[in-house]
Coordinates of C-alpha atoms in Angstrom, one line a residue:
X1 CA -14.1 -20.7 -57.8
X2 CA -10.8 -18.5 -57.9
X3 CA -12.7 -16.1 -56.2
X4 CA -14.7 -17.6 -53.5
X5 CA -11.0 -19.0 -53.0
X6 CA -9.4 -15.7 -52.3
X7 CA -12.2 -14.7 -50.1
X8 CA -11.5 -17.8 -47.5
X9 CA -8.4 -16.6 -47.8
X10 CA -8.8 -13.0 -47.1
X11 CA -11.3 -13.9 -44.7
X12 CA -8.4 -16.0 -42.8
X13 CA -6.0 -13.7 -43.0
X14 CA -8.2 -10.8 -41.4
X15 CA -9.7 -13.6 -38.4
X16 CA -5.8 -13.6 -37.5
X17 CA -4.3 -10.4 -37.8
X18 CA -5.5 -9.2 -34.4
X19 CA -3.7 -12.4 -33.0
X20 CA -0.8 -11.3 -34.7
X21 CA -0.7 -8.0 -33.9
X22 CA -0.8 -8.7 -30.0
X23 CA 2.2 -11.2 -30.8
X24 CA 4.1 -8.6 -32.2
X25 CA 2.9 -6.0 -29.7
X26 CA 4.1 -8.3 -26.6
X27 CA 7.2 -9.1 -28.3
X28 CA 8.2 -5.1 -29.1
X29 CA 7.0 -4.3 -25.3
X30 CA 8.5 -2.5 -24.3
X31 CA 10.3 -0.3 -26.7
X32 CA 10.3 3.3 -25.0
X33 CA 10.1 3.8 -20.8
X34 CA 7.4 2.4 -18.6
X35 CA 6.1 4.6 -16.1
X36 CA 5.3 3.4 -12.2
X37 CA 2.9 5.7 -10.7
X38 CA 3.1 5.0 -6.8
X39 CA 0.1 6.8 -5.7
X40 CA 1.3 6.9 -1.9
X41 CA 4.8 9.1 -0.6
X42 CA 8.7 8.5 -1.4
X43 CA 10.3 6.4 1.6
X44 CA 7.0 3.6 1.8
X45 CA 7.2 0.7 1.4
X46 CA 5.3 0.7 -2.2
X47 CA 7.8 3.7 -3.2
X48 CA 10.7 1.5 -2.2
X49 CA 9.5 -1.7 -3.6
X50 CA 8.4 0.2 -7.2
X51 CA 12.5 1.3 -7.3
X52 CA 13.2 -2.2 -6.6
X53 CA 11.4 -4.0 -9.2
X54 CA 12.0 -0.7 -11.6
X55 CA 15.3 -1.5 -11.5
X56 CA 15.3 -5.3 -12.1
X57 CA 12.9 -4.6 -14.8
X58 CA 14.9 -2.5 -16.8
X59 CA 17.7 -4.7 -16.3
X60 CA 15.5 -8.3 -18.2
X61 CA 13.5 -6.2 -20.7
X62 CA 15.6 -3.0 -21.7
X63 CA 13.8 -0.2 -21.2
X64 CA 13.7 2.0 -17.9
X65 CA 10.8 1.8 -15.4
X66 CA 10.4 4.8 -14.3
X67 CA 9.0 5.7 -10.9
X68 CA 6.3 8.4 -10.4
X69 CA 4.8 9.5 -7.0
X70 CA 1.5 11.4 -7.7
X71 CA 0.0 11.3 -4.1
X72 CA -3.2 12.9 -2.7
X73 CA -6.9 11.9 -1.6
X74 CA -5.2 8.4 0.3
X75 CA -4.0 7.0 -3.1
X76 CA -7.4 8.2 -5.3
X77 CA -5.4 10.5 -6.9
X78 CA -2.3 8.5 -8.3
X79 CA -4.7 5.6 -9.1
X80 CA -7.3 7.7 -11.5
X81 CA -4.3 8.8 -13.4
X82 CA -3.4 5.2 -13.8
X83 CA -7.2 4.6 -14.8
X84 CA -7.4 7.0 -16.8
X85 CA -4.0 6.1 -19.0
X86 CA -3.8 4.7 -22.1
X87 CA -4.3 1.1 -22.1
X88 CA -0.7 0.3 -23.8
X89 CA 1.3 -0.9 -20.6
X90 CA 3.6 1.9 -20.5
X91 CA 1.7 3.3 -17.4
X92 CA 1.3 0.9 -14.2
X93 CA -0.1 1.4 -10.7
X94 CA 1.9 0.5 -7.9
X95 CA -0.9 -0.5 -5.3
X96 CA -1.6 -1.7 -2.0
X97 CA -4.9 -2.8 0.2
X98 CA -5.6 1.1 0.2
X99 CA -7.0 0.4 -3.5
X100 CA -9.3 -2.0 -2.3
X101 CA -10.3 -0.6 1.2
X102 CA -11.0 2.5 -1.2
X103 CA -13.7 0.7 -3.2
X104 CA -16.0 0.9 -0.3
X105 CA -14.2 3.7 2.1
X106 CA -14.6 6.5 -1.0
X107 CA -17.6 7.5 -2.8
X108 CA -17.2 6.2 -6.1
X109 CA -18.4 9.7 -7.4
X110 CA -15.4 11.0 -5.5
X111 CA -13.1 7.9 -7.0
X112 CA -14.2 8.3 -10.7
X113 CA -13.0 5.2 -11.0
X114 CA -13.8 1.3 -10.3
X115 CA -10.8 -0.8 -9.2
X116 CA -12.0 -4.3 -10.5
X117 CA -13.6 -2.4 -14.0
X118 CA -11.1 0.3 -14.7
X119 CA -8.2 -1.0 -14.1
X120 CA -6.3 -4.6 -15.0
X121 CA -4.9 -7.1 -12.4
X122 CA -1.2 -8.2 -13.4
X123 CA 0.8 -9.7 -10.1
X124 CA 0.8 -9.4 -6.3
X125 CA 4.9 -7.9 -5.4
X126 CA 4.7 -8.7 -1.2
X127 CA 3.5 -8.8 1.7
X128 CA 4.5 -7.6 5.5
X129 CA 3.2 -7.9 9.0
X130 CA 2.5 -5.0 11.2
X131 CA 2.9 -4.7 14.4
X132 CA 0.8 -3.2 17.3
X133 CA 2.7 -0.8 19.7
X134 CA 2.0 1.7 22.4
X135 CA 3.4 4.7 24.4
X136 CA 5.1 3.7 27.6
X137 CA 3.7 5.3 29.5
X138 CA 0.2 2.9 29.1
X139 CA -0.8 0.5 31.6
X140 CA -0.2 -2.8 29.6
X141 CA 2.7 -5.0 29.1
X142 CA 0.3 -7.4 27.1
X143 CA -2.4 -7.2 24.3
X144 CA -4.9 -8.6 26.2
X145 CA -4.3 -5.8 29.0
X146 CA -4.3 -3.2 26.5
X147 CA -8.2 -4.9 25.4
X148 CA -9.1 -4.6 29.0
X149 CA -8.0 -1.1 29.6
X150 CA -9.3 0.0 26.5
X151 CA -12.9 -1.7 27.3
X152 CA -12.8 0.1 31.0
X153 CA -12.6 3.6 29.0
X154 CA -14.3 3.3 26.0
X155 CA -13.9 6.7 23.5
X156 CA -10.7 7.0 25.9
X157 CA -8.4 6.3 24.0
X158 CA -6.6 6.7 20.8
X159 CA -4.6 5.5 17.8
X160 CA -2.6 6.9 15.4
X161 CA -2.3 5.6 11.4
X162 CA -1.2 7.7 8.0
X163 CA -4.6 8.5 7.2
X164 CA -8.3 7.5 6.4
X165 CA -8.0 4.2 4.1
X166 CA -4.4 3.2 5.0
X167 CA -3.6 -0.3 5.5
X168 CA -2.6 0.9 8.8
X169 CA -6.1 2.3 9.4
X170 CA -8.2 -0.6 8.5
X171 CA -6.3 -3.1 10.7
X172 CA -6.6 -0.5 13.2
X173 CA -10.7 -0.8 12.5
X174 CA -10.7 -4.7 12.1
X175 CA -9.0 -4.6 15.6
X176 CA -11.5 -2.6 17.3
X177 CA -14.5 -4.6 15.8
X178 CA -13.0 -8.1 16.8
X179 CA -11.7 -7.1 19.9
X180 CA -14.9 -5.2 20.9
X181 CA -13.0 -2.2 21.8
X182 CA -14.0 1.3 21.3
X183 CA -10.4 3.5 20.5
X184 CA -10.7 6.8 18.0
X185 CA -9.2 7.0 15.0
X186 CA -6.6 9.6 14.9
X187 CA -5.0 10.0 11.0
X188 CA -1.5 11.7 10.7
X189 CA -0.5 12.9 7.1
X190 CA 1.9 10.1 6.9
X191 CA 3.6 7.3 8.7
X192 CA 5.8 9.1 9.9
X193 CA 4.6 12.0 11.3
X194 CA 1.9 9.0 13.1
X195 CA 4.9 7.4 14.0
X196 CA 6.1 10.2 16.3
X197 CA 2.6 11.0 17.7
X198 CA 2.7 7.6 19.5
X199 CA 6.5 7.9 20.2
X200 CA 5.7 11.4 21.8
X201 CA 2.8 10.0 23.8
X202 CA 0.0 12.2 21.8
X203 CA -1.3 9.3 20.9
X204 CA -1.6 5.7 22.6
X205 CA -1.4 3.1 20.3
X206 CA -0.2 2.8 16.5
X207 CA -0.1 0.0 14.4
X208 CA 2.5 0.0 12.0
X209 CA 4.6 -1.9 9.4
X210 CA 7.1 -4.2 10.9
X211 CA 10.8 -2.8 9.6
X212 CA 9.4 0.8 10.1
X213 CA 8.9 0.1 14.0
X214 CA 11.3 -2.4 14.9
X215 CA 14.2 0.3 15.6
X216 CA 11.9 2.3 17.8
X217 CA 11.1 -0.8 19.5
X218 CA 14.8 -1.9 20.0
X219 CA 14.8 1.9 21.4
X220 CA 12.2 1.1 24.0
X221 CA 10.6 4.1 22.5
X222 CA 7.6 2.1 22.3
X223 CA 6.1 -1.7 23.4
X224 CA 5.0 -4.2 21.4
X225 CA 2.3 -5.7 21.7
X226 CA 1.9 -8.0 19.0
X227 CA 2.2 -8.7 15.1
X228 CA -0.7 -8.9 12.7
X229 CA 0.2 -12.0 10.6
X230 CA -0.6 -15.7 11.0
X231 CA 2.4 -16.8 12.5
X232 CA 5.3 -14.7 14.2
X233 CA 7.6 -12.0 12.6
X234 CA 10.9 -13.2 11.8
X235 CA 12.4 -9.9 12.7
X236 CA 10.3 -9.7 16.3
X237 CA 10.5 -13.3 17.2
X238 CA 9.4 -12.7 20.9
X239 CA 5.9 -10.7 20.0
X240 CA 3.4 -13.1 20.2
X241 CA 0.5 -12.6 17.3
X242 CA -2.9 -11.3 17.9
X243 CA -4.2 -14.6 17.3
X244 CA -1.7 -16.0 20.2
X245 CA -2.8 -13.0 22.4
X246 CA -6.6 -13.7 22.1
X247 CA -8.1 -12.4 19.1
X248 CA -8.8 -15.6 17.1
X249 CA -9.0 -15.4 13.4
X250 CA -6.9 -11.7 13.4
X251 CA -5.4 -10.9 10.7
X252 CA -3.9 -7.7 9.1
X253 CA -0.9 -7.4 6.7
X254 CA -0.1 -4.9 3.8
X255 CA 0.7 -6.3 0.7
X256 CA 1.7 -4.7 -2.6
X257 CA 0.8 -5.6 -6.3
X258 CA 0.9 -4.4 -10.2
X259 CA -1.8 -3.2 -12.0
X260 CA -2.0 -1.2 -15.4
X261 CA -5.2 0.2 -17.5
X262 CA -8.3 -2.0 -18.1
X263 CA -8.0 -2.6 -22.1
X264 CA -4.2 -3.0 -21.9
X265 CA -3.5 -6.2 -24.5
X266 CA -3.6 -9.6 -22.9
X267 CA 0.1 -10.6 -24.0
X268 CA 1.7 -7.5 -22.6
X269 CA 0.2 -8.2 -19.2
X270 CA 1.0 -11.9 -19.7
X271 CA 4.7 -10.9 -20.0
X272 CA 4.9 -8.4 -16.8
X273 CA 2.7 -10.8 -14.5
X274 CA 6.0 -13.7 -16.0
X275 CA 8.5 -10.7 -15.0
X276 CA 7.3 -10.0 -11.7
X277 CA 6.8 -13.6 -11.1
X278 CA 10.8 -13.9 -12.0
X279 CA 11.7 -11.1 -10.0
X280 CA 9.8 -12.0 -6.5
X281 CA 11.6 -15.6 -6.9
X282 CA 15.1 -14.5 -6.9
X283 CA 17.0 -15.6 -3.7
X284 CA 18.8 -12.2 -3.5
X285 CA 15.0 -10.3 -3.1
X286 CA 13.7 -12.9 -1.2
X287 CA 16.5 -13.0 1.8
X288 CA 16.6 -9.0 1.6
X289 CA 12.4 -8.7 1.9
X290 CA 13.0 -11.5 4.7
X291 CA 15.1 -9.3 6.5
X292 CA 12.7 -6.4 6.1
X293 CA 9.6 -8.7 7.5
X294 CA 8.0 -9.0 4.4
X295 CA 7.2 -12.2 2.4
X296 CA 6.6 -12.3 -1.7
X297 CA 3.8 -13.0 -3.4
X298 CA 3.7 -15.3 -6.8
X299 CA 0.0 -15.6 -8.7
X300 CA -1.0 -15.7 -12.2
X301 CA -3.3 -12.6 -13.4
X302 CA -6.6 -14.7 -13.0
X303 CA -5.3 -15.4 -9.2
X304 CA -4.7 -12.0 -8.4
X305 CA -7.7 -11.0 -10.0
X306 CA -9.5 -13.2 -7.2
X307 CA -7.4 -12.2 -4.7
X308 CA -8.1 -8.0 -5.0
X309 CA -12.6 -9.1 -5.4
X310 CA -11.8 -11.1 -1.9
X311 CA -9.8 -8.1 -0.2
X312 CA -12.8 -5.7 -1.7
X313 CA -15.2 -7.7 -0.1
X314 CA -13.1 -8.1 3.5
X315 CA -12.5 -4.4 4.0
X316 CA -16.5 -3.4 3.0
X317 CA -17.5 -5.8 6.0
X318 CA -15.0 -3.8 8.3
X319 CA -15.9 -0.1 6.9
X320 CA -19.6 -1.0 7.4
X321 CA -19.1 -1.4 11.2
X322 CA -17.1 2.6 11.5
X323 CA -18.5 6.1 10.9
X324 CA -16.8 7.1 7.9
X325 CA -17.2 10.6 8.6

């Protein structure tokens, strides 16, 4: 009787330990530095929002978040490290819709990875409108002008974005295929070295985030033609939308989110989706991103989780429709 006794016991005891042990394990987290790997260039807008949060971060849970930029291959490169981390929470990804425009624009023999299987959802940061601008020197004060030119020459003309996968590429692609225009694709290194190709006329059109352009717009260095979002920009009231300007159902923003190793305990990315969540709420981040064009974004991990599988699916219907090559 003792005996059978101490084996309910025993048995008891072992069915709970793991339970315990990812308690404890989310309580201690984190004890030593967090890395941030931003798998895109210093001065972006995922760069600058990983300082951001890094620093609020450190600030509720103690421990620095330290910021990483390990760029190459459109974002492959700093996102297989992240995939290929230990699954402990100490290394995160800093991602955008490159990730998931990835999924379908790169090989996954050439990814050695899987977003959705490789790596674990924790919180969407923000989100910003771009904006479509051209050299002033073309013949269209309006986007529906700029459509009609562009239809008269097709293969005529051409638009600049940071490279192959970019946010700023597949809106560029989404706009062709709804507006039934045929523009090339020309990718720049970066923003902005893209950025001054359509500011020195190499290139006609660009379509770029909001706060990056607006100064070069207040220059007159460029015309806007319209934003990307659902409803106007707060910093370019006067643009209309692409939806206002005739291309119903357009829409084409960047956004940012948090992910970390598939694997990494439940609890720990319980209490980082909670932190994030925090942090995009304060009033302080939300007038300063306001002012910047951009918007936050508040889910819970099983949200985001259907959020990234939707985006997967949206840019493989886009990068279906253009040669790849």
């Amino acid at each position: 009787m003792a005996g059978s006794r101490f084996a309910w016991l025993m048995a008891i005891t072992l069915s709970m330990a793991p339970l315990v042990g990812a308690t404890s394990h989310a309580e201690d987290y984190p004890s030593r530095p967090v890395r941030i790997v931003v798998p895109f260039g210093a001065g972006g807008p995922a760069d600058v929002a990983a300082r951001l949060i890094g620093n609020v971060l450190q600030e509720s849970m103690g421990q620095p978040f330290v910021v990483e930029n390990r760029t190459g291959a459109g974002g492959v490169i700093g996102t297989q490290e992240v995939a290929k981390s230990p699954p402990d929470g100490y290394t995160l990804l800093m991602m955008s819709n490159t990730q998931t425009a990835n999924e379908s624009l790169v090989p996954a023999a050439q990814r050695k990875y899987e977003l959705m299987r490789d790596l674990a959802p924790i919180a969407p940061v923000n989100y910003s409108d771009l904006v479509i601008v051209v050299h002033p020197s073309v013949q269209a004060k309006t986007l529906a002008e700029f459509i009609a030119l562009a239809k008269s020459q097709p293969g005529k003309l051409n638009y600049a974005s940071s490279g192959q996968g970019t946010p700023y590429h597949m809106a560029g692609e989404l706009f062709k295929t709804m507006a039934g225009i045929d523009v090339v694709h020309v990718p720049y290194r970066n923003s902005g070295e893209a950025r001054s190709g359509v500011i020195g006329g190499q290139v006609q059109m660009m379509i770029d985030a909001v706060p990056a352009m607006a100064p070069n717009i207040a220059e007159k260095q460029v015309r806007a033609l319209a934003t990307t979002g659902t409803w106007r920009s707060d910093v370019l009231p006067d643009v209309p939308t692409v939806i206002e300007a005739g291309v119903p159902g357009y829409e084409a923003t960047i956004w940012l989110g948090l992910m970390a190793p598939a694997g990494t305990p439940k609890p720990v990315i319980d209490k980082l989706n909670a932190a994030v969540n925090a942090f995009v709420k304060k009033p302080e981040i939300t007038k300063l991103w306001k002012e910047q064009g951009a918007l936050p974004m508040s889910m819970t991990t099983e949200e985001f989780d259907k959020f990234l599988r939707g985006d997967i699916a949206k840019w493989a219907e886009v990068v279906k429709k253009f040669d790849k090559s």
